[in-house]
């Protein structure tokens, strides 16, 4: 039976709440309309209960919630609250707390510095026994601050009730990777350095800054995408098979991978690259030079494309370069995991042509899978060619946020990042950032609308 739950959204009038969180919740409530859930908003803005209810209704509907679902959640509560004020916070908590057997989820949709101050305020408040914390990314600014934040939240609730949100873990294809890997004899047999030459996890997008300088110019591609999302995806791709699909097993397995991960060759100067878009055209759209975008400070020297090659130093993966890359304003979008297999040990004489390295491509968006295998040529059967076997993966009912929220509201930590994993991701990112700060990795220009430069991309081990 589902535990009656109150979701208290802190930062209820913010961008994330409006664009991602509430629409995700809308998709979830449409699937599980009988879920016993009360939604409460809080923010320092004076929205009033009606103002919040209107926004809530709009955003839930955007996520696919029907009129019947909207009617159930029309009576939502709203509190004007400065989350850094412990007394105010305690009053709101006393007001929203239900029976002792109810669950309370505090969702921190707040700027990261405010989240930290809110957690300090909470150390002076009484929290109901089944309180869960949902913490948005970025979790900390570096390894040290992530550790300090972990220590702070540990004073509030046990770690299995802290959900560090990474919505890539809710993407349907990332979840599908687990079935692909652990429910197929064929993939299980070849999933190691014995058969895999290289792995690339790319999230190259056409979107440019789109008015988000306030956030992005401080983060950059490395922190925005690789520190959290792509390293998490890598951990799912590379983890050891768990004996059960549970939060504990999966998070143990992912943390073990991240602890074993090193920069390729142990040197950030050669293992990483950074670039920034200059003016160009994407389709019909003119994109200005990043440095001329409103709100960008050239002194921050922010990159819009980052690439890091790592190695998981264990029995299964040693020697396989794993390249993580994300870039903005690109002409060709690739959002995918590419597994490149080793060549055959011996190609029988008589066969000619074709790169015989086969590839498995798992699309992160769109959700497709392609297996590229070497086959006989159409005209001359001995002139080999690559054939593509493609399929669409299942269409997820829930958005990635909806999937992550479903787990959080169920009190299940399976799709959230554990504290130690967050610190490990910062360990790797900090090393790269230090090298960039020291000037050992040049900033490369690429024209908006151009493909990823040919000399970027994965190394083959
Ligand atoms: P916003 O600034 O849009 O929203 C934050 C909200 O918190 C605002 O309504 C803000 O009010 C409110 N707030 C600030 N200080 C206080 C306070 N002391 N007490 C109560 N409310 C306060 O930020 P986002 O929604 O963009 O981001 C929220 C979090 O989500 C961040 O951690 C971000 O990194 C993360 N995130 C955001 C994504 C996005 O696409 N927006 C994507 C992924 C993660 P006011 O406007 O008055 O300052």
Coordinates of C-alpha atoms and ligand atoms in Angstrom, one line a residue:
X1 CA 0.0 0.0 0.0
X2 CA 1.3 3.5 -0.8
X3 CA 2.1 5.6 2.2
X4 CA 0.1 8.9 2.3
X5 CA 2.6 11.6 1.4
X6 CA 2.9 15.3 1.4
X7 CA 5.2 16.9 -1.1
X8 CA 6.3 20.3 0.0
X9 CA 7.9 22.1 -2.9
X10 CA 10.4 24.7 -1.7
X11 CA 10.9 27.2 -4.5
X12 CA 7.4 26.7 -5.8
X13 CA 7.4 29.8 -8.1
X14 CA 10.8 28.9 -9.7
X15 CA 11.7 27.8 -13.2
X16 CA 12.5 24.2 -12.4
X17 CA 9.2 23.7 -10.6
X18 CA 7.2 25.2 -13.5
X19 CA 9.0 23.6 -16.4
X20 CA 10.1 20.2 -15.2
X21 CA 9.0 19.2 -11.7
X22 CA 5.3 19.8 -11.8
X23 CA 4.8 18.6 -15.4
X24 CA 6.7 15.4 -14.3
X25 CA 4.3 15.1 -11.4
X26 CA 1.4 15.6 -13.8
X27 CA 2.6 12.6 -15.9
X28 CA 2.9 10.5 -12.7
X29 CA -0.5 11.4 -11.3
X30 CA -2.2 10.6 -14.6
X31 CA -0.6 7.1 -14.4
X32 CA -1.3 6.7 -10.7
X33 CA -4.4 8.9 -10.1
X34 CA -5.2 7.2 -6.7
X35 CA -1.8 7.9 -5.2
X36 CA -2.5 9.5 -1.8
X37 CA -0.5 12.7 -2.3
X38 CA -1.0 16.2 -1.1
X39 CA 1.0 18.9 -2.9
X40 CA 2.0 22.0 -0.9
X41 CA 4.0 24.9 -2.3
X42 CA 6.3 27.4 -0.5
X43 CA 8.4 30.2 -1.8
X44 CA 9.2 33.7 -0.7
X45 CA 6.9 35.1 -3.4
X46 CA 3.4 35.9 -2.3
X47 CA 1.5 33.7 -4.7
X48 CA -1.4 32.9 -2.3
X49 CA -3.2 29.6 -2.4
X50 CA -5.2 30.4 -5.5
X51 CA -2.2 31.7 -7.4
X52 CA -0.3 28.5 -6.7
X53 CA -3.3 26.3 -7.5
X54 CA -3.5 28.0 -10.9
X55 CA 0.1 27.4 -11.6
X56 CA -0.1 23.9 -10.3
X57 CA -3.1 23.1 -12.5
X58 CA -1.4 24.5 -15.6
X59 CA 1.8 22.6 -15.1
X60 CA 0.2 19.3 -14.1
X61 CA -1.9 19.6 -17.3
X62 CA 1.2 20.2 -19.4
X63 CA 2.5 16.9 -18.1
X64 CA -0.6 15.1 -19.2
X65 CA -2.9 15.3 -16.1
X66 CA -6.6 14.9 -17.0
X67 CA -9.4 17.1 -15.6
X68 CA -10.2 14.4 -13.1
X69 CA -6.7 14.5 -11.7
X70 CA -6.6 18.3 -11.7
X71 CA -9.9 18.4 -9.8
X72 CA -8.4 16.2 -7.0
X73 CA -5.4 18.5 -6.6
X74 CA -7.2 21.8 -6.9
X75 CA -7.2 22.2 -3.1
X76 CA -3.5 22.6 -2.7
X77 CA -1.9 24.7 0.1
X78 CA 0.7 27.4 -0.3
X79 CA 2.9 29.1 2.3
X80 CA 4.9 32.2 1.9
X81 CA 8.2 31.2 3.4
X82 CA 11.8 32.4 3.7
X83 CA 13.5 28.9 3.9
X84 CA 16.5 30.4 5.6
X85 CA 14.5 31.5 8.6
X86 CA 14.3 28.6 11.1
X87 CA 11.3 29.9 13.0
X88 CA 9.2 30.5 9.9
X89 CA 10.3 27.1 8.6
X90 CA 9.3 25.3 11.8
X91 CA 5.8 26.9 11.7
X92 CA 5.3 25.7 8.1
X93 CA 6.5 22.2 9.0
X94 CA 4.1 22.1 11.9
X95 CA 1.3 23.1 9.7
X96 CA 2.0 20.6 6.9
X97 CA 2.9 17.7 9.1
X98 CA 0.3 14.9 9.0
X99 CA -0.1 11.8 11.1
X100 CA 2.9 10.0 12.4
X101 CA 2.6 7.4 9.7
X102 CA 2.6 9.9 6.8
X103 CA 5.6 10.7 4.7
X104 CA 6.9 14.2 4.1
X105 CA 9.0 14.9 1.1
X106 CA 10.8 18.3 1.1
X107 CA 11.8 19.1 -2.5
X108 CA 14.5 21.7 -2.6
X109 CA 13.8 23.5 -6.0
X110 CA 16.0 26.4 -4.7
X111 CA 19.2 28.0 -5.8
X112 CA 22.0 25.8 -4.4
X113 CA 23.3 28.3 -1.9
X114 CA 19.8 28.8 -0.6
X115 CA 19.3 25.0 -0.2
X116 CA 22.4 24.9 2.0
X117 CA 21.1 27.7 4.2
X118 CA 17.7 26.0 4.3
X119 CA 19.3 22.8 5.6
X120 CA 21.1 24.8 8.3
X121 CA 17.7 26.3 9.3
X122 CA 16.2 22.8 9.4
X123 CA 18.8 21.7 12.0
X124 CA 16.7 23.9 14.4
X125 CA 13.4 22.4 13.4
X126 CA 11.6 19.2 14.4
X127 CA 11.2 17.0 11.3
X128 CA 8.4 14.3 11.2
X129 CA 9.8 10.8 11.5
X130 CA 9.4 9.8 7.8
X131 CA 10.9 12.9 6.2
X132 CA 12.7 12.6 2.9
X133 CA 14.8 15.3 1.3
X134 CA 14.9 15.7 -2.5
X135 CA 18.0 17.8 -3.4
X136 CA 18.5 19.3 -6.8
X137 CA 21.8 19.4 -8.7
X138 CA 24.4 20.7 -8.4
X139 CA 25.0 19.0 -5.1
X140 CA 27.9 21.1 -3.8
X141 CA 30.4 23.2 -5.8
X142 CA 33.3 20.8 -5.5
X143 CA 34.3 17.7 -3.7
X144 CA 34.9 19.5 -0.4
X145 CA 31.6 21.4 -0.4
X146 CA 29.7 18.2 -1.4
X147 CA 31.3 16.4 1.6
X148 CA 30.3 19.3 3.9
X149 CA 26.7 19.3 2.5
X150 CA 26.6 15.5 3.0
X151 CA 27.6 16.0 6.6
X152 CA 24.9 18.7 7.0
X153 CA 22.1 16.6 5.6
X154 CA 23.2 13.6 7.6
X155 CA 22.3 15.7 10.7
X156 CA 18.7 15.9 9.3
X157 CA 17.7 12.4 8.0
X158 CA 19.5 9.0 7.3
X159 CA 21.2 8.9 3.9
X160 CA 18.7 6.5 2.4
X161 CA 16.1 9.3 2.8
X162 CA 18.2 11.8 0.9
X163 CA 17.4 11.8 -2.8
X164 CA 20.0 13.7 -4.8
X165 CA 18.1 14.2 -8.0
X166 CA 19.7 13.4 -11.3
X167 CA 16.9 13.2 -13.8
X168 CA 19.1 11.3 -16.3
X169 CA 18.6 8.3 -14.0
X170 CA 14.9 8.6 -14.7
X171 CA 15.4 8.6 -18.5
X172 CA 13.7 5.6 -19.9
X173 CA 16.7 4.5 -22.0
X174 CA 19.0 4.7 -19.0
X175 CA 16.7 2.3 -17.1
X176 CA 16.5 0.2 -20.3
X177 CA 20.3 -0.2 -20.2
X178 CA 19.9 -2.4 -17.1
X179 CA 17.5 -4.8 -18.9
X180 CA 19.8 -4.8 -21.9
X181 CA 22.8 -5.6 -19.9
X182 CA 21.5 -7.9 -17.2
X183 CA 18.7 -9.8 -18.9
X184 CA 20.5 -10.8 -22.1
X185 CA 23.0 -13.6 -22.2
X186 CA 24.4 -12.2 -25.4
X187 CA 25.3 -8.7 -24.1
X188 CA 26.4 -10.1 -20.7
X189 CA 29.0 -12.2 -22.5
X190 CA 30.6 -9.3 -24.3
X191 CA 30.4 -6.5 -21.7
X192 CA 34.0 -6.1 -20.8
X193 CA 37.4 -5.0 -22.0
X194 CA 37.8 -8.4 -23.7
X195 CA 35.3 -7.4 -26.3
X196 CA 34.7 -3.7 -26.0
X197 CA 37.3 -1.3 -27.5
X198 CA 35.7 2.1 -26.5
X199 CA 32.6 3.6 -25.0
X200 CA 31.3 7.1 -25.8
X201 CA 28.5 8.8 -23.9
X202 CA 27.6 12.0 -25.7
X203 CA 25.0 14.6 -25.2
X204 CA 25.6 17.1 -28.0
X205 CA 22.7 19.5 -28.4
X206 CA 21.5 22.2 -30.8
X207 CA 20.2 24.3 -27.9
X208 CA 22.4 27.4 -27.3
X209 CA 22.4 29.5 -24.1
X210 CA 18.6 30.2 -24.5
X211 CA 18.7 33.1 -21.9
X212 CA 20.1 30.9 -19.1
X213 CA 23.4 32.8 -18.6
X214 CA 22.6 33.4 -14.9
X215 CA 23.0 29.7 -14.3
X216 CA 25.0 28.4 -17.2
X217 CA 27.8 30.9 -17.3
X218 CA 28.7 29.9 -13.7
X219 CA 28.5 26.1 -14.4
X220 CA 29.7 25.5 -18.0
X221 CA 29.3 22.2 -19.9
X222 CA 31.6 20.2 -17.6
X223 CA 29.7 20.9 -14.4
X224 CA 26.3 21.1 -16.0
X225 CA 26.4 17.8 -17.9
X226 CA 29.5 15.7 -17.1
X227 CA 29.8 16.1 -13.3
X228 CA 26.3 14.8 -12.8
X229 CA 24.4 13.3 -15.7
X230 CA 27.0 11.7 -17.9
X231 CA 29.1 10.2 -15.0
X232 CA 25.8 8.7 -13.6
X233 CA 25.0 7.2 -17.0
X234 CA 28.5 5.8 -17.2
X235 CA 28.1 4.2 -13.8
X236 CA 25.0 2.4 -15.0
X237 CA 26.8 1.3 -18.2
X238 CA 29.9 0.0 -16.4
X239 CA 28.6 -1.3 -13.0
X240 CA 28.8 -4.9 -12.0
X241 CA 25.6 -6.9 -12.3
X242 CA 23.6 -6.5 -9.1
X243 CA 21.9 -9.5 -7.5
X244 CA 18.7 -7.5 -7.2
X245 CA 17.3 -4.4 -8.7
X246 CA 17.0 -2.4 -5.4
X247 CA 18.3 1.0 -4.4
X248 CA 20.9 -0.5 -2.1
X249 CA 22.3 -2.9 -4.7
X250 CA 22.3 -0.4 -7.6
X251 CA 23.8 2.4 -5.6
X252 CA 26.5 0.1 -4.2
X253 CA 27.4 -1.0 -7.7
X254 CA 27.4 2.5 -9.1
X255 CA 29.6 3.9 -6.3
X256 CA 32.1 1.1 -6.8
X257 CA 32.5 2.1 -10.5
X258 CA 32.9 5.7 -9.7
X259 CA 35.5 5.0 -7.0
X260 CA 37.5 3.0 -9.6
X261 CA 37.3 5.8 -12.2
X262 CA 40.4 7.7 -13.1
X263 CA 41.2 10.3 -15.8
X264 CA 42.6 8.6 -18.9
X265 CA 46.4 8.4 -18.5
X266 CA 46.0 10.1 -15.1
X267 CA 46.4 13.5 -16.6
X268 CA 43.6 16.1 -17.0
X269 CA 45.7 18.0 -19.6
X270 CA 45.5 15.1 -22.1
X271 CA 42.2 13.5 -20.9
X272 CA 40.1 16.6 -21.3
X273 CA 39.1 19.2 -23.9
X274 CA 37.0 22.4 -23.8
X275 CA 35.5 24.6 -26.4
X276 CA 33.2 27.5 -26.8
X277 CA 30.9 28.4 -29.7
X278 CA 31.3 31.5 -31.8
X279 CA 28.6 33.1 -33.9
X280 CA 26.9 30.9 -36.5
X281 CA 23.7 29.6 -37.8
X282 CA 21.6 26.6 -36.6
X283 CA 19.0 25.8 -39.2
X284 CA 17.3 29.2 -39.8
X285 CA 18.5 30.6 -36.5
X286 CA 21.4 33.0 -36.1
X287 CA 23.3 32.3 -32.8
X288 CA 25.6 35.0 -31.5
X289 CA 29.1 34.4 -30.2
X290 CA 28.7 32.9 -26.7
X291 CA 30.8 35.8 -25.3
X292 CA 28.3 38.3 -26.7
X293 CA 25.2 36.6 -25.2
X294 CA 23.3 38.6 -22.6
X295 CA 24.6 38.0 -19.1
X296 CA 27.8 36.3 -20.1
X297 CA 31.0 37.5 -18.3
X298 CA 34.0 36.7 -20.6
X299 CA 36.2 36.8 -17.5
X300 CA 34.6 33.5 -16.3
X301 CA 36.0 31.8 -19.4
X302 CA 33.1 29.4 -19.5
X303 CA 33.1 26.5 -21.9
X304 CA 30.1 25.4 -23.9
X305 CA 31.5 22.0 -24.9
X306 CA 33.5 19.7 -22.7
X307 CA 35.0 16.3 -23.2
X308 CA 36.6 14.0 -20.6
X309 CA 38.0 10.6 -21.2
X310 CA 38.1 8.3 -18.2
X311 CA 39.1 4.7 -17.4
X312 CA 37.4 2.4 -14.9
X313 CA 40.4 0.7 -13.4
X314 CA 39.1 -2.7 -12.5
X315 CA 39.2 -6.3 -13.9
X316 CA 36.3 -5.7 -16.3
X317 CA 37.2 -2.3 -17.8
X318 CA 40.9 -1.6 -17.5
X319 CA 42.2 -0.3 -20.8
X320 CA 38.9 0.8 -22.3
X321 CA 38.7 4.6 -22.9
X322 CA 35.3 6.0 -21.9
X323 CA 34.7 9.4 -23.4
X324 CA 32.0 11.7 -22.0
X325 CA 31.1 14.7 -24.0
X326 CA 28.5 17.4 -24.1
X327 CA 28.3 20.5 -26.2
X328 CA 25.8 23.2 -27.0
X329 CA 24.8 25.0 -30.2
X330 CA 26.0 22.1 -32.4
X331 CA 24.8 21.4 -35.9
X332 CA 24.6 17.6 -35.4
X333 CA 23.0 16.4 -32.3
X334 CA 24.1 13.1 -30.8
X335 CA 22.5 12.1 -27.5
X336 CA 23.7 8.5 -27.2
X337 CA 25.8 5.8 -25.7
X338 CA 28.1 4.2 -28.3
X339 CA 29.7 0.9 -27.5
X340 CA 32.4 0.1 -30.0
X341 CA 33.4 -3.6 -30.0
X342 CA 36.9 -4.9 -30.7
X343 CA 37.7 -6.1 -34.2
X344 CA 37.6 -9.8 -34.8
X345 CA 40.9 -11.5 -34.0
X346 CA 41.2 -12.8 -37.5
X347 CA 39.2 -11.8 -40.6
X348 CA 39.3 -14.8 -42.9
X349 CA 41.3 -14.0 -46.0
X350 CA 39.1 -13.5 -49.0
X351 CA 36.8 -11.0 -47.2
X352 CA 37.5 -7.4 -48.1
X353 CA 36.6 -3.8 -47.1
X354 CA 34.5 -2.4 -44.2
X355 CA 35.5 -1.4 -40.7
X356 CA 34.6 -4.6 -39.0
X357 CA 34.3 -3.0 -35.5
X358 CA 30.7 -3.5 -34.6
X359 CA 28.8 -0.9 -32.7
X360 CA 25.8 -0.8 -30.3
X361 CA 24.2 2.6 -30.1
X362 CA 21.7 3.4 -27.4
X363 CA 19.9 6.7 -28.0
X364 CA 19.2 8.8 -25.0
X365 CA 16.9 11.0 -27.1
X366 CA 15.3 9.8 -29.2
X367 CA 14.9 6.5 -27.5
X368 CA 16.2 4.1 -30.1
X369 CA 18.7 1.3 -30.3
X370 CA 20.9 0.4 -33.2
X371 CA 23.2 -2.6 -33.7
X372 CA 25.7 -2.1 -36.5
X373 CA 27.1 -5.4 -37.6
X374 CA 29.4 -6.4 -40.4
X375 CA 27.6 -8.3 -43.1
X376 CA 28.1 -9.4 -46.7
X377 CA 28.1 -6.8 -49.4
X378 CA 25.0 -6.4 -51.5
X379 CA 26.8 -6.5 -54.9
X380 CA 29.8 -8.6 -54.0
X381 CA 29.2 -10.8 -51.0
X382 CA 32.9 -10.8 -50.2
X383 CA 33.1 -7.0 -50.0
X384 CA 31.9 -6.5 -46.4
X385 CA 29.7 -3.7 -45.3
X386 CA 28.0 -2.5 -42.1
X387 CA 24.3 -3.2 -41.7
X388 CA 22.2 -1.4 -39.1
X389 CA 19.5 -3.2 -37.1
X390 CA 17.4 -0.6 -35.5
X391 CA 14.5 -0.5 -33.1
X392 CA 12.6 2.0 -31.1
X393 CA 12.7 1.5 -27.4
X394 CA 9.5 1.6 -25.3
X395 CA 7.8 4.9 -25.1
X396 CA 7.9 5.9 -21.4
X397 CA 4.7 6.9 -19.8
X398 CA 6.5 9.2 -17.4
X399 CA 8.8 12.1 -18.1
X400 CA 12.3 11.6 -16.6
X401 CA 11.3 13.8 -13.7
X402 CA 8.1 11.9 -13.3
X403 CA 10.1 8.6 -13.0
X404 CA 12.5 10.1 -10.5
X405 CA 9.6 11.6 -8.5
X406 CA 7.7 8.3 -8.5
X407 CA 10.7 6.7 -6.7
X408 CA 11.1 9.5 -4.3
X409 CA 7.4 9.6 -3.3
X410 CA 7.6 5.9 -2.7
X411 CA 10.6 6.5 -0.4
X412 CA 12.8 4.5 -2.8
X413 CA 16.4 5.8 -3.4
X414 CA 17.0 3.6 -6.5
X415 CA 17.0 6.5 -9.0
X416 CA 18.8 9.1 -6.8
X417 CA 22.5 9.7 -6.3
X418 CA 24.1 8.6 -3.1
X419 CA 26.2 11.0 -1.1
X420 CA 29.5 9.2 -1.7
X421 CA 28.8 9.0 -5.5
X422 CA 28.2 12.8 -5.6
X423 CA 31.6 13.3 -4.0
X424 CA 33.3 10.9 -6.4
X425 CA 31.9 12.8 -9.4
X426 CA 33.2 16.0 -8.0
X427 CA 36.7 14.4 -7.4
X428 CA 37.0 13.8 -11.2
X429 CA 35.5 17.2 -12.2
X430 CA 37.7 19.0 -9.7
X431 CA 40.9 17.5 -11.3
X432 CA 39.8 18.7 -14.7
X433 CA 38.7 22.2 -13.5
X434 CA 42.1 22.6 -11.8
X435 CA 44.0 21.8 -15.0
X436 CA 41.7 24.2 -17.0
X437 CA 42.3 26.9 -14.4
X438 CA 46.1 26.4 -14.7
X439 CA 45.8 26.9 -18.4
X440 CA 47.0 23.5 -19.5
X441 CA 44.0 22.8 -21.7
X442 CA 43.4 25.4 -24.4
X443 CA 39.9 26.8 -25.0
X444 CA 39.0 25.8 -28.6
X445 CA 36.5 27.8 -30.7
X446 CA 33.8 26.1 -32.8
X447 CA 31.2 27.8 -34.9
X448 CA 27.6 27.5 -33.7
X449 CA 25.8 25.1 -36.1
X450 CA 28.9 23.1 -36.9
X451 CA 29.3 19.4 -36.0
X452 CA 31.6 18.3 -33.2
X453 CA 35.1 18.9 -34.6
X454 CA 36.5 15.8 -36.2
X455 CA 39.5 15.5 -34.0
X456 CA 37.3 15.4 -30.8
X457 CA 35.4 12.2 -30.2
X458 CA 36.4 8.9 -28.7
X459 CA 39.8 7.4 -28.7
X460 CA 39.9 3.7 -29.5
X461 CA 41.8 1.6 -27.0
Ligands
LIG1 P1 14.9 29.8 -9.8 O1 15.7 30.9 -9.3 O2 14.0 29.9 -11.0 O3 13.9 29.3 -8.6 C1 14.2 29.3 -7.3 C2 13.0 29.7 -6.5 O4 13.4 29.8 -5.1 C3 12.6 31.2 -6.8 O5 11.2 31.3 -6.9 C4 13.2 32.0 -5.7 O6 12.5 33.2 -5.4 C5 13.0 31.0 -4.6 N1 13.8 31.4 -3.4 C6 15.1 31.9 -3.4 N2 15.4 32.2 -2.1 C7 14.4 31.8 -1.3 C8 14.3 31.7 0.1 N3 15.2 32.2 0.9 N4 13.1 31.2 0.6 C9 12.2 30.8 -0.3 N5 12.3 30.8 -1.6 C10 13.4 31.3 -2.1 O7 15.8 28.5 -9.9 P2 15.6 27.2 -10.8 O8 14.2 26.8 -10.6 O9 16.1 27.3 -12.1 O10 16.6 26.2 -10.0 C11 16.2 25.5 -8.8 C12 17.2 24.4 -8.6 O11 17.0 23.4 -9.6 C13 18.7 24.8 -8.7 O12 19.4 24.0 -7.8 C14 19.1 24.4 -10.1 O13 20.4 24.1 -10.2 C15 18.2 23.1 -10.3 N6 18.0 22.8 -11.7 C16 17.3 23.7 -12.5 C17 17.0 23.4 -13.8 C18 16.2 24.3 -14.7 O14 16.1 24.0 -15.8 N7 15.8 25.5 -14.2 C19 17.4 22.1 -14.4 C20 18.1 21.2 -13.4 C21 18.3 21.6 -12.2 P3 13.0 34.5 -6.1 O15 12.6 34.4 -7.6 O16 12.3 35.6 -5.3 O17 14.5 34.6 -5.9

